[in-house]
Coordinates of C-alpha atoms in Angstrom, one line a residue:
X1 CA 0.0 0.0 0.0
X2 CA 1.4 3.4 -1.0
X3 CA 0.9 6.7 0.7
X4 CA -2.3 8.8 0.2
X5 CA -2.2 11.4 -2.6
X6 CA -2.0 15.0 -1.4
X7 CA -5.8 15.4 -2.1
X8 CA -6.7 12.1 -0.5
X9 CA -4.8 13.2 2.6
X10 CA -6.7 16.5 2.7
X11 CA -9.9 14.5 2.5
X12 CA -8.9 12.0 5.2
X13 CA -8.0 14.8 7.6
X14 CA -11.3 16.5 7.0
X15 CA -13.3 13.3 7.4
X16 CA -11.5 12.6 10.7
X17 CA -12.3 16.1 12.0
X18 CA -15.7 17.1 10.8
X19 CA -19.0 15.8 12.2
X20 CA -22.4 15.1 10.6
X21 CA -24.5 18.2 10.7
X22 CA -21.7 20.7 10.7
X23 CA -21.0 23.7 8.5
X24 CA -18.0 23.6 6.2
X25 CA -16.5 25.7 3.4
X26 CA -15.0 24.8 0.0
X27 CA -13.2 28.0 -0.6
X28 CA -12.2 27.1 -4.2
X29 CA -15.0 24.9 -5.7
X30 CA -13.3 24.1 -9.0
X31 CA -15.0 21.0 -10.5
X32 CA -16.6 20.1 -7.1
X33 CA -14.4 17.2 -5.9
X34 CA -13.9 18.7 -2.5
X35 CA -17.4 20.1 -2.4
X36 CA -18.9 16.6 -3.0
X37 CA -16.6 15.1 -0.3
X38 CA -17.7 17.8 2.2
X39 CA -21.4 17.2 1.4
X40 CA -21.0 13.5 2.1
X41 CA -19.2 14.2 5.4
X42 CA -21.7 16.7 6.8
X43 CA -24.7 14.9 5.4
X44 CA -28.1 16.3 4.7
X45 CA -28.3 18.0 8.1
X46 CA -25.0 19.9 7.5
X47 CA -24.2 22.8 5.3
X48 CA -21.5 23.3 2.6
X49 CA -20.7 26.8 1.4
X50 CA -18.8 26.8 -1.9
X51 CA -17.1 29.7 -3.5
X52 CA -15.6 30.2 -6.9
X53 CA -15.0 33.1 -9.3
X54 CA -15.9 31.1 -12.4
X55 CA -19.5 30.2 -13.3
X56 CA -18.2 27.3 -15.3
X57 CA -16.7 25.8 -12.1
X58 CA -19.9 26.2 -10.2
X59 CA -21.9 24.7 -13.0
X60 CA -19.5 21.7 -13.2
X61 CA -19.7 21.3 -9.4
X62 CA -23.5 21.5 -9.3
X63 CA -23.7 18.7 -12.0
X64 CA -21.3 16.5 -10.0
X65 CA -23.1 17.1 -6.7
X66 CA -26.6 16.5 -8.2
X67 CA -25.4 13.3 -9.9
X68 CA -23.3 11.9 -7.0
X69 CA -24.3 13.2 -3.6
X70 CA -27.7 11.6 -3.2
X71 CA -29.7 13.2 -0.4
X72 CA -26.9 15.6 0.4
X73 CA -27.3 17.8 -2.7
X74 CA -29.6 20.2 -0.8
X75 CA -26.9 20.8 1.8
X76 CA -24.6 22.6 -0.7
X77 CA -24.8 26.3 -1.4
X78 CA -22.6 27.5 -4.3
X79 CA -21.7 31.2 -4.6
X80 CA -20.1 33.1 -7.5
X81 CA -17.6 35.0 -5.3
X82 CA -13.9 34.8 -4.6
X83 CA -12.5 32.9 -1.5
X84 CA -11.6 36.3 0.1
X85 CA -15.4 36.9 0.4
X86 CA -15.8 33.9 2.7
X87 CA -16.9 36.0 5.8
X88 CA -19.4 38.0 3.7
X89 CA -20.9 34.8 2.3
X90 CA -21.3 33.0 5.6
X91 CA -24.1 34.2 7.8
X92 CA -22.6 35.9 10.9
X93 CA -24.0 33.4 13.4
X94 CA -21.8 30.8 11.7
X95 CA -18.6 32.7 12.2
X96 CA -16.5 30.7 14.7
X97 CA -18.5 27.5 14.2
X98 CA -17.2 26.1 10.9
X99 CA -15.7 22.6 11.1
X100 CA -13.4 22.8 8.1
X101 CA -12.4 25.0 5.2
X102 CA -10.8 23.4 2.1
X103 CA -8.6 25.3 -0.4
X104 CA -7.4 23.7 -3.6
X105 CA -5.4 26.4 -5.1
X106 CA -4.2 26.9 -8.7
X107 CA -6.6 26.8 -11.6
X108 CA -9.7 25.0 -12.9
X109 CA -8.6 21.7 -14.5
X110 CA -10.1 21.4 -18.0
X111 CA -11.2 25.0 -18.2
X112 CA -11.5 26.5 -21.7
X113 CA -10.2 29.9 -22.6
X114 CA -7.9 32.1 -20.6
X115 CA -6.4 30.4 -17.5
X116 CA -7.8 31.8 -14.3
X117 CA -5.5 31.2 -11.3
X118 CA -5.6 31.9 -7.6
X119 CA -3.3 34.7 -6.4
X120 CA -1.5 35.7 -3.2
X121 CA -3.4 39.0 -2.9
X122 CA -6.7 37.1 -2.5
X123 CA -5.5 33.8 -1.0
X124 CA -3.8 35.2 2.1
X125 CA -6.9 37.3 3.1
X126 CA -9.0 34.2 2.5
X127 CA -6.8 32.1 4.7
X128 CA -7.0 34.7 7.5
X129 CA -10.8 34.7 7.1
X130 CA -10.8 30.9 7.2
X131 CA -9.1 31.0 10.6
X132 CA -11.7 33.4 11.9
X133 CA -14.7 31.4 10.9
X134 CA -13.3 28.1 12.2
X135 CA -14.5 26.6 15.5
X136 CA -11.9 25.5 18.0
X137 CA -10.7 22.1 16.8
X138 CA -11.6 23.1 13.2
X139 CA -9.3 22.4 10.3
X140 CA -8.1 24.3 7.2
X141 CA -6.5 22.3 4.3
X142 CA -4.6 24.0 1.5
X143 CA -3.5 22.0 -1.5
X144 CA -0.8 24.0 -3.3
X145 CA 0.3 23.7 -6.9
X146 CA 3.7 25.4 -7.4
X147 CA 4.1 23.9 -11.0
X148 CA 2.1 26.5 -13.0
X149 CA 3.2 30.1 -13.7
X150 CA 2.9 32.1 -10.4
X151 CA 2.0 28.9 -8.5
X152 CA 5.4 28.8 -6.8
X153 CA 5.0 32.5 -5.7
X154 CA 1.6 31.7 -4.1
X155 CA 2.9 28.4 -2.5
X156 CA 5.9 30.2 -1.0
X157 CA 3.7 33.0 0.4
X158 CA 1.2 30.6 1.9
X159 CA 4.0 28.5 3.4
X160 CA 5.7 31.6 4.9
X161 CA 2.3 32.8 6.3
X162 CA 1.6 29.4 7.8
X163 CA 5.0 29.2 9.5
X164 CA 4.2 32.4 11.3
X165 CA 1.0 31.3 12.9
X166 CA 1.2 31.2 16.7
X167 CA 1.8 27.7 18.0
X168 CA -0.4 28.4 21.0
X169 CA -3.4 28.8 18.7
X170 CA -2.6 26.6 15.7
X171 CA -0.8 23.4 14.7
X172 CA 0.5 23.4 11.2
X173 CA 1.7 20.5 9.2
X174 CA 3.0 19.9 5.7
X175 CA 2.4 16.7 3.7
X176 CA 4.7 16.5 0.7
X177 CA 6.5 13.8 -1.3
X178 CA 10.2 14.6 -0.9
X179 CA 11.5 12.6 -3.9
X180 CA 9.3 14.4 -6.4
X181 CA 10.0 17.6 -8.3
X182 CA 9.7 20.8 -6.2
X183 CA 6.8 21.7 -8.6
X184 CA 4.7 18.8 -7.3
X185 CA 1.5 19.6 -5.4
X186 CA 1.6 19.5 -1.6
X187 CA -0.6 20.0 1.4
X188 CA -0.6 22.4 4.3
X189 CA -3.1 21.7 7.1
X190 CA -3.9 24.0 10.0
X191 CA -5.5 22.8 13.2
X192 CA -7.2 25.5 15.3
X193 CA -6.7 24.8 19.0

């Protein structure tokens, strides 16, 4: 048996931490892989808030969720907004109660036309917002893709930001395959104490 992929590790961490009925956030919906996984974890009594700046991503995610989530499709609310708008999208009573926030940075796989990528100037404020909306014991996962143009800059900035989080309030881990190219994806996970 080999190690879990970076994305599978993010899913495993979330599944271990999040409870049925909780509220969670997919900060970068993309094609809806994380959104679907979150919907299954929280179940029909929970709530998934998904954000993306591309309507094509939200459309693809909705198709996936409707086709594959069964009774959990109604628990997913998708919003055409950037991840930095997370606090504005979440109703204020939910701030400080969220079980997990997932980020899958980079770009929308299979997108047509001009490549739309995540950027440091919105990602870092989104990560700060994620920490504010989390409950104690909540988890943030960030899958980073340094292999595309600008991806290394974003990955380095996120890594530097995460290293500076106070240890009294957060535990931060990195999951990375060391014998792969430095451009290979990797995971940063943040546990809020």
